[in-house]
Amino acid sequence: MNVTVIGAQWGDEGKGKIVDLYSARADFIVRYQGGNNAGHTLVVEGKKTVLHLIPSGILHPGKTCLIANGVVFDPEVFFKEVATLQAAGVLGSEPWKQIKVSERAHVILDIHRTLDRLREEKASQSKGKIGTTVRGIGPAYEDKAARRGVQVVDLLHPNLLKEKLERTLSEKNALFKNHFGSEEVAYEPVFEKCIMLGEKLRPYIANVRRMLVDAKKAHKPILFEGAQGTLLDVDHGTYPYVTSSNTTAGGVITGCGVGSTFLQSVIGITKAYTTRVGVGPFPSEIEETEKETAEKIRKIGAEFGATTGRMRRVGWLDLVALKYAAEINGFTGLALMKSDVLNGFENIRVCTGYELHGRVLDELPSCIEDMEQLIPVYKTMKCWKNFDTKAVRSRGDLPKELQDFMTVIEKFVDLPIVLLSTGPGREETLQLLDPFQNG
Ligand code: IMP
């Protein structure tokens, strides 16, 4: 059975922990979209590791980690992560035996990072600011769609690389100089750096699609590791306040070049509340309405971005958005994270509808202006208290209020909760259903 792990909210749901747990059961762990805008925090035996690009499964020995074609790939970030993992003793002297990068993945260049930064700086006074991670993700995907992107395989083909870089740079330089009043970029150093990075990358480069097809034929379990979250999907999220890739389950198919039969168990990861980094609509946000509660959740939940360190905006669990995510991704189950953060609160709330111009909606509207005006409709519930998050062996051991909360979620979304996380560590987890057995 293959398992896909997908963020059901705006990212930062705790996918890293789940991927790490499920990796023990898979032979291949695959990143299929996004880039190093992701920040997956893992805590193993009290030691914290943050990964941005290499699949979180790397912490398990003997697994093959794949970076597929749908990823935008920053070679410099990749080599830094490899070096960090080597220093930590996770990777040995031949890391390419464990990690492969698709020939077809698109490369993030310095010019993409520069463009991302210049745009965000220019927009900072106006409405156009997205609050990106400034890692060059959007500009790299733009070049891909515009058919002038540099693919990993091009780094090994100097003539092709030269032609592509010349085209890309001439357009970028016109933008840098005329639109942003910034410095132009010289061609030669960019070319030389790409050739150098290509040589270093050579042993990692592979036909990842073929590897996956062969793995399936050999009945080897595959874990697809989503990055960001459903509401940041470029097609289905809160556009334009989204990332530039398909973060939803369909991204597995195009991002790896495999058929729909590869999607078997699809697990949606959600926190017991909601967070969002960056700008954009967030109907159940409580930063203004319940300031102290927002601060308390942020503090206990350490809600600061793993990639940029930015403060995460906080709100209640949005069941309407969760149901929307379940439909788009075809979730087969949910993992409920960070229930421990709310432990001891008096009451909590869940959003069960949106009011817009006097009407109650049961799904997210498509227009950004409407999304910004939604008034959440809440159900208030008693919160759980004094539960020893480390001493939970079954659902029956949980406080009644937490069991009720889980039932409300399951009924609203019509899906089982397959896992409850009660803390950051591997051992603080109650596994209720095994996604490798139950599709
Ligand atoms: P970009 O992906 O850097 O272009 O940023 C676009 C939007 O996605 C911004 O609001 C970011 O804060 C958000 N974003 C990107 N990656 C993540 C993530 O891993 N977690 C949460 N938000 C993210």
Short mmCIF file of C-alpha atoms and ligand atoms in Angstrom, two decimals:
data_model
loop_
_atom_site.label_atom_id
_atom_site.label_comp_id
_atom_site.label_asym_id
_atom_site.label_seq_id
_atom_site.Cartn_x
_atom_site.Cartn_y
_atom_site.Cartn_z
CA MET A 1 0.00 0.00 0.00
CA ASN A 2 1.24 3.52 -0.81
CA VAL A 3 0.56 6.38 1.58
CA THR A 4 0.35 10.07 0.73
CA VAL A 5 0.63 12.65 3.50
CA ILE A 6 -0.95 16.04 2.77
CA GLY A 7 -1.39 19.23 4.76
CA ALA A 8 -5.12 19.86 5.15
CA GLN A 9 -4.72 23.54 6.16
CA TRP A 10 -2.21 26.29 5.26
CA GLY A 11 0.89 24.22 5.94
CA ASP A 12 2.82 23.65 9.19
CA GLU A 13 0.35 20.99 10.31
CA GLY A 14 3.09 18.64 11.50
CA LYS A 15 3.63 16.62 8.32
CA GLY A 16 7.31 16.13 9.15
CA LYS A 17 6.49 14.08 12.24
CA ILE A 18 3.96 11.91 10.38
CA VAL A 19 6.27 11.36 7.42
CA ASP A 20 9.03 10.40 9.82
CA LEU A 21 6.72 7.89 11.56
CA TYR A 22 5.32 6.38 8.37
CA SER A 23 8.76 6.26 6.74
CA ALA A 24 9.59 3.32 8.97
CA ARG A 25 7.04 1.36 6.91
CA ALA A 26 7.98 2.58 3.42
CA ASP A 27 10.90 1.74 1.15
CA PHE A 28 10.73 4.97 -0.86
CA ILE A 29 9.91 8.46 0.42
CA VAL A 30 9.15 11.06 -2.23
CA ARG A 31 8.87 14.85 -2.39
CA TYR A 32 6.75 15.72 -5.43
CA GLN A 33 6.08 19.49 -5.30
CA GLY A 34 7.27 22.72 -3.74
CA GLY A 35 10.87 23.29 -2.83
CA ASN A 36 12.83 24.51 0.15
CA ASN A 37 9.93 26.78 1.14
CA ALA A 38 8.87 23.76 3.21
CA GLY A 39 10.17 23.36 6.74
CA HIS A 40 9.61 19.97 8.31
CA THR A 41 10.55 19.84 11.96
CA LEU A 42 11.32 16.41 13.38
CA VAL A 43 12.05 15.53 16.97
CA VAL A 44 13.75 12.16 17.41
CA GLU A 45 14.99 11.14 20.86
CA GLY A 46 14.74 14.77 21.93
CA LYS A 47 16.92 15.98 19.04
CA LYS A 48 15.40 18.50 16.66
CA THR A 49 16.10 18.38 12.90
CA VAL A 50 14.59 20.79 10.39
CA LEU A 51 14.55 19.71 6.75
CA HIS A 52 13.52 21.95 3.87
CA LEU A 53 14.18 19.91 0.76
CA ILE A 54 15.35 16.38 1.47
CA PRO A 55 12.41 14.09 2.36
CA SER A 56 11.92 13.70 6.11
CA GLY A 57 12.22 9.91 5.72
CA ILE A 58 15.99 10.32 5.48
CA LEU A 59 16.29 9.93 9.25
CA HIS A 60 15.49 6.22 8.83
CA PRO A 61 18.45 4.14 7.66
CA GLY A 62 18.11 2.09 4.50
CA LYS A 63 15.35 4.14 2.88
CA THR A 64 15.55 5.66 -0.59
CA CYS A 65 14.55 9.33 -0.67
CA LEU A 66 13.44 10.78 -3.99
CA ILE A 67 13.02 14.35 -5.19
CA ALA A 68 10.65 14.12 -8.14
CA ASN A 69 10.07 16.27 -11.22
CA GLY A 70 7.38 18.46 -9.65
CA VAL A 71 9.83 19.92 -7.14
CA VAL A 72 11.72 23.15 -7.77
CA PHE A 73 15.20 22.24 -6.71
CA ASP A 74 17.81 24.55 -5.18
CA PRO A 75 21.14 22.68 -5.51
CA GLU A 76 22.94 24.88 -2.98
CA VAL A 77 20.32 24.27 -0.30
CA PHE A 78 20.41 20.58 -1.15
CA PHE A 79 24.18 20.30 -0.64
CA LYS A 80 23.96 22.21 2.64
CA GLU A 81 21.30 19.79 3.90
CA VAL A 82 23.37 16.80 2.81
CA ALA A 83 26.38 18.21 4.70
CA THR A 84 24.29 18.83 7.84
CA LEU A 85 22.93 15.28 7.73
CA GLN A 86 26.44 13.91 7.23
CA ALA A 87 27.73 15.89 10.20
CA ALA A 88 24.87 14.49 12.29
CA GLY A 89 25.86 10.96 11.24
CA VAL A 90 22.56 10.40 9.39
CA LEU A 91 24.22 10.19 5.97
CA GLY A 92 27.51 8.48 5.14
CA SER A 93 30.18 9.26 2.55
CA GLU A 94 28.03 8.14 -0.41
CA PRO A 95 24.74 9.96 0.16
CA TRP A 96 23.72 9.57 -3.50
CA LYS A 97 23.02 5.91 -2.77
CA GLN A 98 20.12 7.05 -0.59
CA ILE A 99 18.94 10.21 -2.33
CA LYS A 100 18.01 10.65 -5.99
CA VAL A 101 16.91 13.79 -7.81
CA SER A 102 14.76 13.75 -10.94
CA GLU A 103 16.37 14.80 -14.20
CA ARG A 104 13.24 16.77 -14.94
CA ALA A 105 13.01 18.81 -11.73
CA HIS A 106 13.42 22.55 -12.34
CA VAL A 107 16.37 24.36 -10.83
CA ILE A 108 16.07 27.41 -8.57
CA LEU A 109 18.77 29.90 -9.57
CA ASP A 110 20.05 33.00 -7.73
CA ILE A 111 17.99 35.15 -10.11
CA HIS A 112 14.79 33.47 -8.90
CA ARG A 113 15.58 34.28 -5.29
CA THR A 114 16.48 37.85 -6.28
CA LEU A 115 13.24 38.31 -8.19
CA ASP A 116 11.15 36.88 -5.32
CA ARG A 117 12.80 39.34 -2.91
CA LEU A 118 12.53 42.36 -5.20
CA ARG A 119 8.83 41.70 -5.78
CA GLU A 120 8.06 41.29 -2.10
CA GLU A 121 10.02 44.44 -1.23
CA LYS A 122 8.30 46.48 -3.92
CA ALA A 123 4.88 45.17 -2.88
CA SER A 124 5.44 45.63 0.84
CA GLN A 125 3.58 48.95 0.88
CA SER A 126 0.77 47.78 -1.37
CA LYS A 127 -1.78 44.98 -1.58
CA GLY A 128 0.36 42.81 -3.86
CA LYS A 129 2.47 41.34 -1.05
CA ILE A 130 2.08 37.57 -0.67
CA GLY A 131 4.48 37.13 2.23
CA THR A 132 6.46 34.46 0.37
CA THR A 133 9.36 32.59 1.92
CA VAL A 134 11.64 34.48 -0.53
CA ARG A 135 13.27 31.21 -1.62
CA GLY A 136 12.63 31.84 -5.35
CA ILE A 137 9.85 29.26 -5.53
CA GLY A 138 7.30 31.33 -7.51
CA PRO A 139 9.82 32.68 -10.06
CA ALA A 140 11.22 29.17 -10.68
CA TYR A 141 7.73 27.78 -11.35
CA GLU A 142 7.03 30.80 -13.59
CA ASP A 143 10.04 29.97 -15.75
CA LYS A 144 8.91 26.35 -15.89
CA ALA A 145 5.45 27.35 -17.17
CA ALA A 146 7.00 29.88 -19.54
CA ARG A 147 9.13 27.09 -21.05
CA ARG A 148 12.45 28.69 -20.28
CA GLY A 149 13.23 26.91 -17.00
CA VAL A 150 16.52 25.13 -16.38
CA GLN A 151 15.97 21.45 -15.55
CA VAL A 152 18.37 19.37 -13.50
CA VAL A 153 19.40 17.40 -16.59
CA ASP A 154 20.39 20.65 -18.36
CA LEU A 155 23.13 21.17 -15.77
CA LEU A 156 24.92 18.28 -17.47
CA HIS A 157 24.48 19.69 -21.00
CA PRO A 158 26.48 22.91 -21.39
CA ASN A 159 25.16 23.88 -24.83
CA LEU A 160 21.54 23.54 -23.85
CA LEU A 161 22.20 25.24 -20.53
CA LYS A 162 23.87 28.19 -22.27
CA GLU A 163 20.91 28.69 -24.59
CA LYS A 164 18.36 28.51 -21.76
CA LEU A 165 20.31 30.76 -19.43
CA GLU A 166 20.79 33.38 -22.12
CA ARG A 167 17.04 33.52 -22.72
CA THR A 168 16.14 33.58 -19.05
CA LEU A 169 18.77 36.12 -18.11
CA SER A 170 17.98 38.57 -20.88
CA GLU A 171 14.36 38.75 -19.70
CA LYS A 172 15.26 38.87 -16.03
CA ASN A 173 17.82 41.61 -16.59
CA ALA A 174 15.25 43.74 -18.37
CA LEU A 175 13.03 43.33 -15.30
CA PHE A 176 15.81 43.92 -12.78
CA LYS A 177 17.00 47.06 -14.51
CA ASN A 178 13.86 48.68 -15.86
CA HIS A 179 11.13 47.58 -13.47
CA PHE A 180 12.98 47.29 -10.16
CA GLY A 181 15.88 49.71 -10.78
CA SER A 182 18.20 46.98 -9.60
CA GLU A 183 21.52 45.61 -10.86
CA GLU A 184 21.76 43.39 -13.92
CA VAL A 185 23.22 39.90 -13.55
CA ALA A 186 26.23 38.83 -15.63
CA TYR A 187 25.79 35.64 -17.63
CA GLU A 188 29.24 33.99 -17.25
CA PRO A 189 29.27 33.45 -13.44
CA VAL A 190 25.74 32.02 -13.52
CA PHE A 191 26.74 29.56 -16.24
CA GLU A 192 29.89 28.50 -14.43
CA LYS A 193 28.13 27.99 -11.15
CA CYS A 194 25.49 25.83 -12.86
CA ILE A 195 28.16 23.64 -14.49
CA MET A 196 29.95 23.24 -11.15
CA LEU A 197 26.69 22.35 -9.34
CA GLY A 198 25.74 19.93 -12.12
CA GLU A 199 29.01 18.02 -11.75
CA LYS A 200 28.52 17.77 -8.01
CA LEU A 201 24.95 16.64 -8.51
CA ARG A 202 25.73 14.05 -11.20
CA PRO A 203 25.65 10.93 -8.96
CA TYR A 204 22.27 11.95 -7.52
CA ILE A 205 20.53 12.54 -10.85
CA ALA A 206 18.14 9.77 -11.90
CA ASN A 207 14.98 8.84 -13.74
CA VAL A 208 12.83 9.07 -10.62
CA ARG A 209 9.61 8.25 -12.47
CA ARG A 210 11.05 4.94 -13.64
CA MET A 211 12.27 4.14 -10.12
CA LEU A 212 8.73 4.63 -8.80
CA VAL A 213 7.12 2.49 -11.48
CA ASP A 214 9.63 -0.29 -10.75
CA ALA A 215 9.03 0.06 -7.01
CA LYS A 216 5.29 -0.38 -7.47
CA LYS A 217 5.80 -3.42 -9.70
CA ALA A 218 7.95 -4.93 -6.95
CA HIS A 219 5.19 -4.16 -4.37
CA LYS A 220 7.49 -1.87 -2.41
CA PRO A 221 5.55 0.61 -0.25
CA ILE A 222 5.97 4.27 -1.24
CA LEU A 223 5.35 7.30 0.93
CA PHE A 224 4.56 10.57 -0.85
CA GLU A 225 5.49 13.53 1.32
CA GLY A 226 3.41 16.63 0.62
CA ALA A 227 4.71 20.09 1.44
CA GLN A 228 2.72 23.21 2.39
CA GLY A 229 -1.03 22.67 2.64
CA THR A 230 -4.24 22.33 0.64
CA LEU A 231 -5.27 25.98 1.08
CA LEU A 232 -1.93 27.08 -0.41
CA ASP A 233 -2.56 25.06 -3.61
CA VAL A 234 -2.18 27.25 -6.70
CA ASP A 235 -5.52 26.02 -8.12
CA HIS A 236 -7.61 25.26 -5.05
CA GLY A 237 -6.19 27.50 -2.33
CA THR A 238 -6.89 31.08 -1.31
CA TYR A 239 -5.53 32.41 -4.63
CA PRO A 240 -3.49 34.60 -5.11
CA TYR A 241 -2.27 34.12 -1.52
CA VAL A 242 -0.91 30.68 -2.28
CA THR A 243 2.30 28.94 -3.21
CA SER A 244 3.02 28.15 -6.87
CA SER A 245 2.53 24.38 -6.95
CA ASN A 246 -0.27 21.84 -6.59
CA THR A 247 0.04 20.94 -2.95
CA THR A 248 -2.98 18.63 -3.21
CA ALA A 249 -3.07 14.90 -4.03
CA GLY A 250 -3.21 15.50 -7.80
CA GLY A 251 0.30 16.94 -7.44
CA VAL A 252 1.59 13.41 -6.79
CA ILE A 253 0.52 12.29 -10.25
CA THR A 254 1.94 15.17 -12.26
CA GLY A 255 4.81 15.78 -9.86
CA CYS A 256 6.12 12.22 -10.22
CA GLY A 257 4.82 11.13 -13.61
CA VAL A 258 2.82 8.21 -12.24
CA GLY A 259 -0.80 7.08 -12.64
CA SER A 260 -3.71 7.57 -10.27
CA THR A 261 -3.31 3.99 -8.97
CA PHE A 262 -0.32 5.24 -6.98
CA LEU A 263 -2.73 7.19 -4.76
CA GLN A 264 -3.97 4.68 -2.21
CA SER A 265 -4.14 5.84 1.43
CA VAL A 266 -4.26 9.65 1.44
CA ILE A 267 -3.91 11.06 4.93
CA GLY A 268 -4.84 14.68 5.66
CA ILE A 269 -2.85 16.28 8.45
CA THR A 270 -4.63 18.88 10.56
CA LYS A 271 -3.88 20.61 13.82
CA ALA A 272 -6.55 20.80 16.53
CA TYR A 273 -6.56 24.52 15.67
CA THR A 274 -5.34 26.42 12.60
CA THR A 275 -2.31 28.54 11.69
CA ARG A 276 -1.23 30.49 8.65
CA VAL A 277 1.99 32.29 7.75
CA GLY A 278 2.08 35.04 5.20
CA VAL A 279 -0.73 37.23 3.93
CA GLY A 280 -4.23 36.13 2.86
CA PRO A 281 -7.72 35.22 4.04
CA PHE A 282 -8.09 33.10 7.17
CA PRO A 283 -11.77 32.95 8.20
CA SER A 284 -11.30 31.42 11.66
CA GLU A 285 -8.35 33.66 12.64
CA ILE A 286 -8.53 35.00 16.21
CA GLU A 287 -5.58 37.43 16.23
CA GLU A 288 -7.95 40.41 16.60
CA THR A 289 -10.99 38.84 18.25
CA GLU A 290 -9.33 36.64 20.90
CA LYS A 291 -5.86 38.12 21.14
CA GLU A 292 -4.85 36.49 24.43
CA THR A 293 -5.93 33.03 23.33
CA ALA A 294 -4.03 33.46 20.05
CA GLU A 295 -0.88 34.45 21.98
CA LYS A 296 -1.28 31.53 24.35
CA ILE A 297 -1.66 28.98 21.53
CA ARG A 298 1.31 30.50 19.67
CA LYS A 299 3.47 30.32 22.76
CA ILE A 300 2.56 26.79 23.84
CA GLY A 301 2.48 25.48 20.28
CA ALA A 302 5.75 27.25 19.29
CA GLU A 303 3.97 28.63 16.27
CA PHE A 304 6.83 30.29 14.47
CA GLY A 305 7.81 29.34 10.90
CA ALA A 306 10.44 26.59 10.53
CA THR A 307 11.72 28.17 7.30
CA THR A 308 11.56 31.90 7.97
CA GLY A 309 11.02 32.13 11.75
CA ARG A 310 7.98 34.32 11.12
CA MET A 311 5.11 34.41 13.59
CA ARG A 312 2.24 32.16 12.54
CA ARG A 313 -1.24 33.64 12.65
CA VAL A 314 -3.54 31.58 14.86
CA GLY A 315 -7.23 30.61 14.68
CA TRP A 316 -9.70 27.88 15.62
CA LEU A 317 -10.07 24.63 13.70
CA ASP A 318 -12.02 25.32 10.51
CA LEU A 319 -14.16 22.26 9.76
CA VAL A 320 -15.57 23.76 6.56
CA ALA A 321 -12.07 24.17 5.16
CA LEU A 322 -11.16 20.68 6.39
CA LYS A 323 -14.11 19.16 4.54
CA TYR A 324 -13.10 21.08 1.40
CA ALA A 325 -9.56 19.67 1.76
CA ALA A 326 -10.98 16.15 2.23
CA GLU A 327 -12.92 16.44 -1.03
CA ILE A 328 -10.09 17.90 -3.10
CA ASN A 329 -7.54 15.37 -1.94
CA GLY A 330 -9.77 12.33 -1.58
CA PHE A 331 -8.52 11.84 1.97
CA THR A 332 -9.01 8.35 3.36
CA GLY A 333 -8.20 9.40 6.92
CA LEU A 334 -7.02 12.26 9.11
CA ALA A 335 -4.11 12.72 11.49
CA LEU A 336 -4.98 15.13 14.30
CA MET A 337 -1.96 17.04 15.58
CA LYS A 338 -1.10 19.20 18.57
CA SER A 339 -4.06 18.21 20.77
CA ASP A 340 -1.62 18.71 23.71
CA VAL A 341 -1.34 22.46 22.99
CA LEU A 342 -4.98 22.98 23.98
CA ASN A 343 -4.72 20.76 27.07
CA GLY A 344 -6.05 22.80 30.01
CA PHE A 345 -8.01 25.40 28.03
CA GLU A 346 -11.53 26.07 29.38
CA ASN A 347 -13.41 26.11 26.07
CA ILE A 348 -12.43 25.72 22.44
CA ARG A 349 -14.27 26.45 19.24
CA VAL A 350 -14.62 24.90 15.80
CA CYS A 351 -15.84 26.74 12.70
CA THR A 352 -18.86 24.96 11.17
CA GLY A 353 -19.97 27.52 8.55
CA TYR A 354 -19.29 30.97 7.11
CA GLU A 355 -21.66 33.89 7.02
CA LEU A 356 -21.43 36.13 3.96
CA HIS A 357 -23.82 39.02 3.34
CA GLY A 358 -26.38 37.47 5.70
CA ARG A 359 -26.23 33.97 4.17
CA VAL A 360 -24.53 30.93 5.71
CA LEU A 361 -22.17 29.12 3.33
CA ASP A 362 -21.04 25.55 3.76
CA GLU A 363 -17.97 25.87 1.58
CA LEU A 364 -15.16 28.28 0.80
CA PRO A 365 -16.22 30.80 -1.89
CA SER A 366 -13.99 31.21 -4.96
CA CYS A 367 -13.66 35.00 -4.98
CA ILE A 368 -10.86 36.42 -2.85
CA GLU A 369 -12.98 39.43 -1.84
CA ASP A 370 -15.69 37.11 -0.52
CA MET A 371 -13.10 34.99 1.30
CA GLU A 372 -11.86 38.08 3.09
CA GLN A 373 -15.33 39.00 4.34
CA LEU A 374 -16.41 35.66 5.77
CA ILE A 375 -17.71 35.67 9.33
CA PRO A 376 -17.11 32.30 10.96
CA VAL A 377 -19.99 30.41 12.56
CA TYR A 378 -18.66 28.59 15.63
CA LYS A 379 -19.59 25.65 17.79
CA THR A 380 -18.10 26.03 21.29
CA MET A 381 -16.95 22.92 23.12
CA LYS A 382 -15.51 22.13 26.56
CA CYS A 383 -11.78 21.53 26.31
CA TRP A 384 -9.81 18.63 27.77
CA LYS A 385 -7.71 19.05 30.92
CA ASN A 386 -5.00 17.33 32.91
CA PHE A 387 -4.34 14.57 30.51
CA ASP A 388 -1.00 12.88 30.65
CA THR A 389 -0.12 13.02 26.98
CA LYS A 390 2.59 10.38 27.38
CA ALA A 391 0.32 7.78 29.01
CA VAL A 392 -2.18 7.27 26.22
CA ARG A 393 -2.51 3.74 24.80
CA SER A 394 -6.01 3.76 23.33
CA ARG A 395 -8.80 6.14 22.40
CA GLY A 396 -10.56 5.13 25.63
CA ASP A 397 -7.65 6.56 27.68
CA LEU A 398 -8.31 10.04 26.33
CA PRO A 399 -10.31 12.63 28.28
CA LYS A 400 -13.98 12.54 27.28
CA GLU A 401 -13.82 16.11 25.93
CA LEU A 402 -11.03 15.15 23.52
CA GLN A 403 -12.93 12.05 22.42
CA ASP A 404 -15.99 14.25 21.78
CA PHE A 405 -13.88 16.74 19.80
CA MET A 406 -12.56 13.90 17.64
CA THR A 407 -16.08 12.59 17.03
CA VAL A 408 -17.30 16.05 15.98
CA ILE A 409 -14.47 16.25 13.43
CA GLU A 410 -15.05 12.74 12.13
CA LYS A 411 -18.79 13.29 11.70
CA PHE A 412 -18.39 16.67 9.99
CA VAL A 413 -15.77 15.46 7.53
CA ASP A 414 -17.01 11.86 7.31
CA LEU A 415 -13.54 10.40 7.78
CA PRO A 416 -11.80 8.44 10.52
CA ILE A 417 -9.01 9.95 12.59
CA VAL A 418 -6.21 7.43 12.02
CA LEU A 419 -3.67 9.06 14.30
CA LEU A 420 -3.65 11.44 17.25
CA SER A 421 -0.46 13.32 18.07
CA THR A 422 -0.08 14.35 21.70
CA GLY A 423 3.39 15.95 21.48
CA PRO A 424 6.33 16.48 19.14
CA GLY A 425 8.20 13.22 19.86
CA ARG A 426 7.76 9.93 17.99
CA GLU A 427 6.51 8.27 21.18
CA GLU A 428 3.79 10.88 21.77
CA THR A 429 1.51 9.34 19.19
CA LEU A 430 -1.64 7.25 19.30
CA GLN A 431 -1.98 5.25 16.09
CA LEU A 432 -5.62 4.25 15.66
CA LEU A 433 -5.60 2.82 12.13
CA ASP A 434 -2.71 1.70 9.96
CA PRO A 435 -2.80 3.51 6.59
CA PHE A 436 -0.44 0.91 5.08
CA GLN A 437 -3.15 -1.71 5.70
CA ASN A 438 -6.37 0.32 5.30
CA GLY A 439 -6.72 2.19 1.99
P1 IMP B 1 6.24 30.74 -1.45
O1 IMP B 1 5.89 29.30 -1.43
O2 IMP B 1 7.59 31.04 -0.83
O3 IMP B 1 6.07 31.36 -2.79
O4 IMP B 1 5.20 31.51 -0.48
C1 IMP B 1 3.82 31.61 -0.83
C2 IMP B 1 2.94 31.46 0.40
O5 IMP B 1 3.03 30.12 0.89
C3 IMP B 1 3.33 32.35 1.59
O6 IMP B 1 2.16 32.72 2.29
C4 IMP B 1 4.17 31.42 2.46
O7 IMP B 1 4.18 31.82 3.81
C5 IMP B 1 3.42 30.12 2.27
N1 IMP B 1 4.24 28.94 2.48
C6 IMP B 1 5.18 28.42 1.66
N2 IMP B 1 5.72 27.31 2.19
C7 IMP B 1 5.10 27.11 3.36
C8 IMP B 1 5.19 26.09 4.37
O8 IMP B 1 5.95 25.12 4.26
N3 IMP B 1 4.38 26.25 5.45
C9 IMP B 1 3.51 27.26 5.57
N4 IMP B 1 3.37 28.22 4.65
C10 IMP B 1 4.16 28.16 3.56
#
